[in-house]
mmCIF file of C-alpha atoms in Angstrom:
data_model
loop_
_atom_site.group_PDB
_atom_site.id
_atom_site.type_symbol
_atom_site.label_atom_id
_atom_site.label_comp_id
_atom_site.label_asym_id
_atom_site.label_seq_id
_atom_site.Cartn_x
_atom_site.Cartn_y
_atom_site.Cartn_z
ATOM 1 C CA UNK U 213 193.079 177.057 135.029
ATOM 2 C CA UNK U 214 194.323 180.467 134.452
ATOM 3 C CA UNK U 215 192.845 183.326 136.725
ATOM 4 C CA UNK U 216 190.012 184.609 134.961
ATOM 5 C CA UNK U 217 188.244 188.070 135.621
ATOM 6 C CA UNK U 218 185.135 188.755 137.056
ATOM 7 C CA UNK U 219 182.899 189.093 134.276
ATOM 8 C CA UNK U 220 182.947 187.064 130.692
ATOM 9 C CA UNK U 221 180.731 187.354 127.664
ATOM 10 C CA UNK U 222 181.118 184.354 125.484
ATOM 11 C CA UNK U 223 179.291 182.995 122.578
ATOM 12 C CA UNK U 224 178.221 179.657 123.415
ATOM 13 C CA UNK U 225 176.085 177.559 120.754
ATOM 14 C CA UNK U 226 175.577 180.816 118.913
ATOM 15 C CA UNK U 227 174.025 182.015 122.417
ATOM 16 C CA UNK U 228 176.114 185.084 124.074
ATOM 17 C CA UNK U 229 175.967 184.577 127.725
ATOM 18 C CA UNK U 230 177.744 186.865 130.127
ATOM 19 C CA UNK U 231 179.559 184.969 133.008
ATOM 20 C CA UNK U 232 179.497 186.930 135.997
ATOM 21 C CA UNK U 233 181.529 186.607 139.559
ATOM 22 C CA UNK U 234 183.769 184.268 138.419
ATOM 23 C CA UNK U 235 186.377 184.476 141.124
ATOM 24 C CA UNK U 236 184.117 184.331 144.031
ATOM 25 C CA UNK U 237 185.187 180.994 146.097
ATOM 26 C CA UNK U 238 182.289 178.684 145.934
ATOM 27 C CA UNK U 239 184.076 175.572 148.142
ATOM 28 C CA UNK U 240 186.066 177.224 150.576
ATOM 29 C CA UNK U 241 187.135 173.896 151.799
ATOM 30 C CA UNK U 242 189.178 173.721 148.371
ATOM 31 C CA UNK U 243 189.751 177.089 147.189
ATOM 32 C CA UNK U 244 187.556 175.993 144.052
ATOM 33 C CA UNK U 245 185.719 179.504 142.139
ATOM 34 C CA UNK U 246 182.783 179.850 140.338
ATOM 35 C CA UNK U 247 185.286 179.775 137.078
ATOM 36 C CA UNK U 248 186.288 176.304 137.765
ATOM 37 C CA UNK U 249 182.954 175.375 138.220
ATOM 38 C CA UNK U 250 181.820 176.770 135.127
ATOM 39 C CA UNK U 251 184.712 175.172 133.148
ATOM 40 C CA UNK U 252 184.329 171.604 134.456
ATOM 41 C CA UNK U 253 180.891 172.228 133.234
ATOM 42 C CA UNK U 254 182.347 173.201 129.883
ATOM 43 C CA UNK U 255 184.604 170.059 129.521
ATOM 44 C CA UNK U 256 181.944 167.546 130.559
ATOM 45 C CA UNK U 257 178.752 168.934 128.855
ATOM 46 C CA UNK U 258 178.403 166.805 126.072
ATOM 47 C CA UNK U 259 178.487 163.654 128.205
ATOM 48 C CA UNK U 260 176.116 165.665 130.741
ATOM 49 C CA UNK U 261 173.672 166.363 127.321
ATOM 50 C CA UNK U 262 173.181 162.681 126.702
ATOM 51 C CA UNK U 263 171.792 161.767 129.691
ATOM 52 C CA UNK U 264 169.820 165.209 130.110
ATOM 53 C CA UNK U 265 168.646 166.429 127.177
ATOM 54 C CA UNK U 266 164.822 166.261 126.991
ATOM 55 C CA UNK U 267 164.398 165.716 130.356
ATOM 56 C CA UNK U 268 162.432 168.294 132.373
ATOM 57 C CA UNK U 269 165.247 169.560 134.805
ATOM 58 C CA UNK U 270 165.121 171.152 138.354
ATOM 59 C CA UNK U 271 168.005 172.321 140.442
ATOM 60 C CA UNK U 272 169.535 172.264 143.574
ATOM 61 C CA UNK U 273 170.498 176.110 143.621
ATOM 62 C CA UNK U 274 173.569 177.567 145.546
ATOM 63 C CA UNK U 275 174.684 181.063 144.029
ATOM 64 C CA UNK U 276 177.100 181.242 147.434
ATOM 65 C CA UNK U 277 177.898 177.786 147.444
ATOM 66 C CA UNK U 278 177.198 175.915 150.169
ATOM 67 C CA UNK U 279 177.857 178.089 152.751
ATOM 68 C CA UNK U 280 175.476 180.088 151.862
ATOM 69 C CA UNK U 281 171.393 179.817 150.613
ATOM 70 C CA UNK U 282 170.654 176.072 149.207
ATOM 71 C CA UNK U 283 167.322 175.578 147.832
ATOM 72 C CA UNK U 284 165.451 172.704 145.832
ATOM 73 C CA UNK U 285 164.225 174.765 142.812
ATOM 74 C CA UNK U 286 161.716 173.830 139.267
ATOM 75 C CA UNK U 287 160.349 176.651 137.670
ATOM 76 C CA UNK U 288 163.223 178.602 135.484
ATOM 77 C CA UNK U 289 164.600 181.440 137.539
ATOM 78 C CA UNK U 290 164.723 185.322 137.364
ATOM 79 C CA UNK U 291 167.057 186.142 134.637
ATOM 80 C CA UNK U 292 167.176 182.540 132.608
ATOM 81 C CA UNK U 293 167.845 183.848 128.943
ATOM 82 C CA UNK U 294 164.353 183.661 126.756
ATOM 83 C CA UNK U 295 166.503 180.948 124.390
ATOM 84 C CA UNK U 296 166.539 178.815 127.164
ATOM 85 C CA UNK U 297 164.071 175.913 126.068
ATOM 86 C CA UNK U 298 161.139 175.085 128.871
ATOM 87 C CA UNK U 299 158.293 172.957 129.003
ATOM 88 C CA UNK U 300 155.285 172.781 130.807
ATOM 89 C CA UNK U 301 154.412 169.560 132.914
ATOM 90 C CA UNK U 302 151.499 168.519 134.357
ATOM 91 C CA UNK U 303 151.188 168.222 138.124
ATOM 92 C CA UNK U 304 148.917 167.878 140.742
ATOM 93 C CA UNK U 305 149.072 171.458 141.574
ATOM 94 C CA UNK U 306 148.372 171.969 138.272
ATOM 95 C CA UNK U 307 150.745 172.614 135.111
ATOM 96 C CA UNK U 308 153.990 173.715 136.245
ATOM 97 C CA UNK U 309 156.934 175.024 134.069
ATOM 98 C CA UNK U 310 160.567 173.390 133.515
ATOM 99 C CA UNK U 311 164.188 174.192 132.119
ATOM 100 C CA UNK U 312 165.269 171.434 129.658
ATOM 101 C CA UNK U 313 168.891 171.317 129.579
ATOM 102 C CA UNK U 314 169.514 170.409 126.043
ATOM 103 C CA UNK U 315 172.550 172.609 124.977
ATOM 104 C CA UNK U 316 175.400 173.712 126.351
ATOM 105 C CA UNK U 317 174.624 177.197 126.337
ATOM 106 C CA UNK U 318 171.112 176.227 128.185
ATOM 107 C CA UNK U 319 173.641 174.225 131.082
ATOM 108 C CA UNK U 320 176.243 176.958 131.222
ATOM 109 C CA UNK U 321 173.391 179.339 131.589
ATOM 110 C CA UNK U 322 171.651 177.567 134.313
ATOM 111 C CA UNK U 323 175.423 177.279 136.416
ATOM 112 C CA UNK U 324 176.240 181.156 135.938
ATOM 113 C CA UNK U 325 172.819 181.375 137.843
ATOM 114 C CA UNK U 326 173.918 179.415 140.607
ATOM 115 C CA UNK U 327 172.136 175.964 139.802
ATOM 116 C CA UNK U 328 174.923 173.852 140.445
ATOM 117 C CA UNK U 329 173.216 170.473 140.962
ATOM 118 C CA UNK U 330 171.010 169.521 138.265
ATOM 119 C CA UNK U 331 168.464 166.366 138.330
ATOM 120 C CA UNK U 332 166.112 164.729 135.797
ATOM 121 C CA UNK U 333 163.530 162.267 135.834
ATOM 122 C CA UNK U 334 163.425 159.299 134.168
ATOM 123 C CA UNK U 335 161.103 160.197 130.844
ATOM 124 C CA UNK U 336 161.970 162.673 128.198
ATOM 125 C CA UNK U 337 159.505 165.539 127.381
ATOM 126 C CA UNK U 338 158.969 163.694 124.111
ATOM 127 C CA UNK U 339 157.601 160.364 125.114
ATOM 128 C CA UNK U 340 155.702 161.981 128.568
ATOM 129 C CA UNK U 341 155.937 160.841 132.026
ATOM 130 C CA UNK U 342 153.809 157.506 131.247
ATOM 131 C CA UNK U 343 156.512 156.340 129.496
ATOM 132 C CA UNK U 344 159.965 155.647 130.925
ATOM 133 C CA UNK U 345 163.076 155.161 128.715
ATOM 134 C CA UNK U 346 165.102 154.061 132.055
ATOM 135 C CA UNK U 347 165.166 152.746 135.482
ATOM 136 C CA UNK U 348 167.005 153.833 138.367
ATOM 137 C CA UNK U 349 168.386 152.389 142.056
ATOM 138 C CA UNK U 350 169.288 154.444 144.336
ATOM 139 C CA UNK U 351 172.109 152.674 146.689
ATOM 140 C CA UNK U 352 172.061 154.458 150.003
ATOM 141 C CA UNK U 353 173.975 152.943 153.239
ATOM 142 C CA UNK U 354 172.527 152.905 156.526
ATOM 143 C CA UNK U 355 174.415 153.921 159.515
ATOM 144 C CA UNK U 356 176.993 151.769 159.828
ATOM 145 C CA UNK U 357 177.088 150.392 156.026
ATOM 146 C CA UNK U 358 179.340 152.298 153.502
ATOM 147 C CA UNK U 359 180.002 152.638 149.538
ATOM 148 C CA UNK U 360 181.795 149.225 149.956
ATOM 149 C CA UNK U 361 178.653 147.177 151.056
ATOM 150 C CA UNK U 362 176.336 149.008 147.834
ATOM 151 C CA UNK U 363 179.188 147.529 145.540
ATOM 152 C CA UNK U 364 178.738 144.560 146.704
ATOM 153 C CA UNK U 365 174.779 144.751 146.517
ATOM 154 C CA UNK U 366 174.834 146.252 142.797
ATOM 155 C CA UNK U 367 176.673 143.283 141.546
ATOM 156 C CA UNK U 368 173.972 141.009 143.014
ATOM 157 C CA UNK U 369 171.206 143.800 141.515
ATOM 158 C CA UNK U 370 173.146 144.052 138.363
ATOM 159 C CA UNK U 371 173.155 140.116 137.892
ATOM 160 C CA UNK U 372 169.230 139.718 138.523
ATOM 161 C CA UNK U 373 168.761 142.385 136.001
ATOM 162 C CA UNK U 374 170.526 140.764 133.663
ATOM 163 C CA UNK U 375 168.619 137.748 133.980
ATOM 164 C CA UNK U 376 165.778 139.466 132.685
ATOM 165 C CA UNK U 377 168.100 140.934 129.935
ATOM 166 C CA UNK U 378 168.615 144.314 131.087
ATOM 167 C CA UNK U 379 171.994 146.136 131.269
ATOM 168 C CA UNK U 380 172.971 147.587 134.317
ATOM 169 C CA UNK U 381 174.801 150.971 134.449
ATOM 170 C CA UNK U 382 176.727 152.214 137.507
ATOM 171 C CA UNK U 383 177.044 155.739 138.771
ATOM 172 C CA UNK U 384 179.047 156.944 141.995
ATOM 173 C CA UNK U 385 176.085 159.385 143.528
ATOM 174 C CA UNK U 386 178.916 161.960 144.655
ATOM 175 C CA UNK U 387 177.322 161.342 148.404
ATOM 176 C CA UNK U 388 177.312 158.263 150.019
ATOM 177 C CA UNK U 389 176.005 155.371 147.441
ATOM 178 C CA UNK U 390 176.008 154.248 144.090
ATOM 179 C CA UNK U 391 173.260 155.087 141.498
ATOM 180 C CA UNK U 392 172.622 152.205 138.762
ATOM 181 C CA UNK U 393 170.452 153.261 135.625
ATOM 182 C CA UNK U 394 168.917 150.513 132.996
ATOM 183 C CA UNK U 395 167.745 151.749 129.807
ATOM 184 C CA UNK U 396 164.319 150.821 128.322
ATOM 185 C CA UNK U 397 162.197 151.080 125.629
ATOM 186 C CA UNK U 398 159.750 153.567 126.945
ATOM 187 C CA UNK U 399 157.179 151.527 129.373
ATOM 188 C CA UNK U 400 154.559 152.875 131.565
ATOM 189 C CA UNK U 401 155.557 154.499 135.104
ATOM 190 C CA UNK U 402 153.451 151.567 136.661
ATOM 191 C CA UNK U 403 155.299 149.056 134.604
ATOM 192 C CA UNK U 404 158.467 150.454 135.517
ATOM 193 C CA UNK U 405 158.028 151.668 138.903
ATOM 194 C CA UNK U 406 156.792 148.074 139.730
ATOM 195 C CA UNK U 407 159.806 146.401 138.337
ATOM 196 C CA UNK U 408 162.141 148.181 140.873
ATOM 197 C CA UNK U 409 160.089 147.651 143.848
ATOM 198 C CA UNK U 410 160.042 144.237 143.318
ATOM 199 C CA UNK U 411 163.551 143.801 142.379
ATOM 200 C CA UNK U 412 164.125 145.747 145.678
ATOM 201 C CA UNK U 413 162.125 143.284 147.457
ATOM 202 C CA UNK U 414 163.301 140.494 146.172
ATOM 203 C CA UNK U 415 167.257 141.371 147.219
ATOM 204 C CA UNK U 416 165.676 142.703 150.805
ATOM 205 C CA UNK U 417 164.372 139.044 150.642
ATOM 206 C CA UNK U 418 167.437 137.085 149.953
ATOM 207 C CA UNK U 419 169.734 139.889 151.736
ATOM 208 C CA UNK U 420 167.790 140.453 154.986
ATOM 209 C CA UNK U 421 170.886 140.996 157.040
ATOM 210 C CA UNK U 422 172.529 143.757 154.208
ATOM 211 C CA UNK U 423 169.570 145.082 152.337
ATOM 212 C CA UNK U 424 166.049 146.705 152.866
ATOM 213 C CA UNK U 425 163.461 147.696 150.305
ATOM 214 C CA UNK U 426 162.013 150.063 153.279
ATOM 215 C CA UNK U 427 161.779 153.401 152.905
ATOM 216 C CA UNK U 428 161.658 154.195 157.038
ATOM 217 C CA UNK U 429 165.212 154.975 157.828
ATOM 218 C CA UNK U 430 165.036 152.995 161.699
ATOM 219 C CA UNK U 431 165.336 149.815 159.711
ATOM 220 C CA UNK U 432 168.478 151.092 157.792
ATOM 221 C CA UNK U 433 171.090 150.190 160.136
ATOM 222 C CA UNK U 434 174.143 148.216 158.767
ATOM 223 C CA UNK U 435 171.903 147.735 155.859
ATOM 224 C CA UNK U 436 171.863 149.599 151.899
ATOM 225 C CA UNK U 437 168.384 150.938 151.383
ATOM 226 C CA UNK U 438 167.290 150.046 147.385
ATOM 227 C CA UNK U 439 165.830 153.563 146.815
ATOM 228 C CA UNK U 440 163.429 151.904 144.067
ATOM 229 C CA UNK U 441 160.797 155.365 144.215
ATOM 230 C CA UNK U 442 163.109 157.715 142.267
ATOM 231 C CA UNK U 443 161.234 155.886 139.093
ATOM 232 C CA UNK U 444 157.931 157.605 139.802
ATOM 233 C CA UNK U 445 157.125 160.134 137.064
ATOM 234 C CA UNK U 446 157.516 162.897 140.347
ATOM 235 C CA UNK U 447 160.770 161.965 140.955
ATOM 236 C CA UNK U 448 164.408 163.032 139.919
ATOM 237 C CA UNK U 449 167.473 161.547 140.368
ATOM 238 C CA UNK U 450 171.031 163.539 140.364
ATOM 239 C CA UNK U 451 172.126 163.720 136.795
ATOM 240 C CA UNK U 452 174.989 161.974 135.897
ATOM 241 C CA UNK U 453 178.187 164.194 135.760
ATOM 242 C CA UNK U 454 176.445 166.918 137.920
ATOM 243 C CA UNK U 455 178.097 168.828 140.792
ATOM 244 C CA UNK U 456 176.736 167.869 144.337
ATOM 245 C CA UNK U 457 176.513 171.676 146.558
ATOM 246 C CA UNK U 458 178.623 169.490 149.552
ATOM 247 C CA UNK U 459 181.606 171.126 151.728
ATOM 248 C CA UNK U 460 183.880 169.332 149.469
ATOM 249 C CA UNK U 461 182.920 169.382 145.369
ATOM 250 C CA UNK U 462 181.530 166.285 144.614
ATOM 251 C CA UNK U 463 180.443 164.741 141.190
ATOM 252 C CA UNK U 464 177.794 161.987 140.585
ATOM 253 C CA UNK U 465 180.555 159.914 138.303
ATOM 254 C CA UNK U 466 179.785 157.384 136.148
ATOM 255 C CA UNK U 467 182.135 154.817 136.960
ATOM 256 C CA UNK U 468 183.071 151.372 135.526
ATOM 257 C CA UNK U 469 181.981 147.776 136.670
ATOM 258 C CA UNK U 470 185.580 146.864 136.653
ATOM 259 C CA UNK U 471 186.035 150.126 139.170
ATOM 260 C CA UNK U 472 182.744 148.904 141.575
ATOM 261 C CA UNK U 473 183.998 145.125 141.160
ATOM 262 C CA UNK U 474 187.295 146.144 142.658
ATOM 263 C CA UNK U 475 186.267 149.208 145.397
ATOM 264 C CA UNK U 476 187.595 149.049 148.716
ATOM 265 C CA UNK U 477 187.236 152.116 150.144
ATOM 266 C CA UNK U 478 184.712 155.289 149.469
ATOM 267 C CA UNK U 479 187.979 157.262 147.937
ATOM 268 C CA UNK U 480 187.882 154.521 145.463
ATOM 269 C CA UNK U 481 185.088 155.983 143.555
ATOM 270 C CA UNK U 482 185.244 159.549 144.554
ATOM 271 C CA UNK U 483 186.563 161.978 142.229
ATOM 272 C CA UNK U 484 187.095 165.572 141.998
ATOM 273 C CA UNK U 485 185.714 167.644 139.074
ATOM 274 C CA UNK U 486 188.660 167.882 137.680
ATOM 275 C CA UNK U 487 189.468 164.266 137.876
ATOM 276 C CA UNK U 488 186.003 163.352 136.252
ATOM 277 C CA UNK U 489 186.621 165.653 133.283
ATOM 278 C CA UNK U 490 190.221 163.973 132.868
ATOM 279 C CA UNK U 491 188.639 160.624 132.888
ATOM 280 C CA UNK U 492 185.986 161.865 130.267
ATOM 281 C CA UNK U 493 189.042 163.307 127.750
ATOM 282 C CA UNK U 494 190.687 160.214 128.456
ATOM 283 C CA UNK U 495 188.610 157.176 127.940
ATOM 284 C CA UNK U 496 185.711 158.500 127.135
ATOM 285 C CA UNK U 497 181.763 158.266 128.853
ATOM 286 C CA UNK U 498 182.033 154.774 130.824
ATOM 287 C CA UNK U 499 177.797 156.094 130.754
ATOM 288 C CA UNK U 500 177.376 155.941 126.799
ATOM 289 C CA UNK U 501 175.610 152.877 126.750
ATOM 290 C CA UNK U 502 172.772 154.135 128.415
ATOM 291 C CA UNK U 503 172.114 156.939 125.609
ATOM 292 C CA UNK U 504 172.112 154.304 123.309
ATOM 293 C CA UNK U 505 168.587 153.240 121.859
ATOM 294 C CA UNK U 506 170.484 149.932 120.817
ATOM 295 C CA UNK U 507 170.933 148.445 124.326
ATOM 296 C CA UNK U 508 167.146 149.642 125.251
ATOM 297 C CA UNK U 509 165.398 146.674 126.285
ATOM 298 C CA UNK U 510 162.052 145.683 127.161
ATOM 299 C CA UNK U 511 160.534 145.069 130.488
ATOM 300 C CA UNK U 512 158.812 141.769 130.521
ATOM 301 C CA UNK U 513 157.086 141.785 133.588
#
């Protein structure tokens, strides 16, 4: 990418936005600028949109990168353009306001402010968060366990889901494990949430040695934790395609079965930003199913 200078103003979705400090060095570790960052978000954002769009957002926020001040944040910051669309949720601290990433402009906006790392829940703004329109498991290895061992336990997830005809989805988390997402027709956060603790159960039962349902992380040892809580209506999940604010950039990649079927090492699944948006503008969103209202499917039980 060519040097850029400090300070853009470009009209984005009809939007102007003015991009500001672009060449101060975010990842030190890689020499990679708040430009860069910005443009991988540029190249990948209509993917991003289909898996975020209506979807009440928060942010892991990093202006410095991560050297510097990380916080977990949900109501729209200081300075968020008044175009930016947000909604108001309900909580039990009462009704609390969100960012809903649903253009590009609203994303590049949200990233020239620093919010590098952007998660959603599993509900859209238009159906509510009593009814989910996917699942999620969260593949995390213990001490001792690695990406590896979570390929091997998302093919044994991935064929008890289909046996109840859903369609499993894999995601490299851009950390440690692998994220696989299931799209539904909307069902209640009970329904759903249910589902995925016992399908978590179950494969703790019949894997005791390599998995645990258990959230306590003493028992985790050697063993992939099935995250199954990230499909409460409280909970996000890193959005597919989003930076992860590590030493190193890291991107929660959507990867293919083929690609999980065949890993044999962490690097196998681990690409840079740049790599992700190559992959994108080459074969296109190995995700794209899961946007698609075709392959939602109902939970029977």
């Amino acid at each position: 990418m060519p040097v850029a200078p400090d300070r853009q103003v470009l009209d984005v979705d009809g939007h102007r936005l003015v991009l500001t400090h672009l060449d101060k060095v975010l990842f030190p570790d890689t020499g990679t600028t708040k430009a860069a960052v910005l443009h991988y978000f540029v190249r990948v954002a209509p993917e991003m949109l289909d898996h975020c769009a209506g979807r009440a957002a928060s942010f892991v926020r990093a202006p410095d990168g991560p050297d510097g001040q990380i916080w977990y944040a949900k109501n729209p910051p200081p300075g968020l353009p008044d175009w930016v669309t947000t909604t108001r949720v309900a909580s039990r601290e009462g009704p609390a306001r969100y960012v809903v990433i649903d253009s590009a402009a609203a994303l590049l906006a949200m990233v020239n402010l620093g919010a590098y790392e952007i998660h959603v829940p599993q509900w859209t703004t238009a159906n509510g968060p009593d009814a989910h329109d996917r699942l999620v498991f969260d593949l995390d290895p213990g001490e001792g366990a690695d990406l590896v061992l979570c390929c091997r336990i998302a093919q044994g997830l991935r064929q008890l889901l289909a046996d109840d005809g859903l369609e499993a989805y894999p995601v490299f988390s851009g950390s440690k494990g692998l994220h696989l997402y299931v799209p539904l027709r909307p069902a209640p956060e009970k329904q759903a949430s249910g589902y995925a603790r016992a399908l978590a159960v179950r494969m703790q039962r019949e894997h005791p040695d390599l998995v645990t349902a258990v959230m306590t992380r003493a028992v985790r040892a050697g063993k992939v934790f099935i995250d199954w809580s990230q499909n409460a209506s409280a909970k996000t999940t890193a959005a597919p395609y989003t930076l992860r604010v590590k030493r190193r950039p890291a991107v929660t990649a959507p990867v293919t079965w083929d690609e999980v079927i065949a890993c044999e090492h962490r690097d196998d699944l681990a690409f840079t930003p740049d790599q992700v948006a190559e992959r994108v503008a080459e074969r296109g969103d190995p995700l794209a199913g899961l946007a698609d209202p075709a392959n939602a499917a109902e939970l029977s039980r």
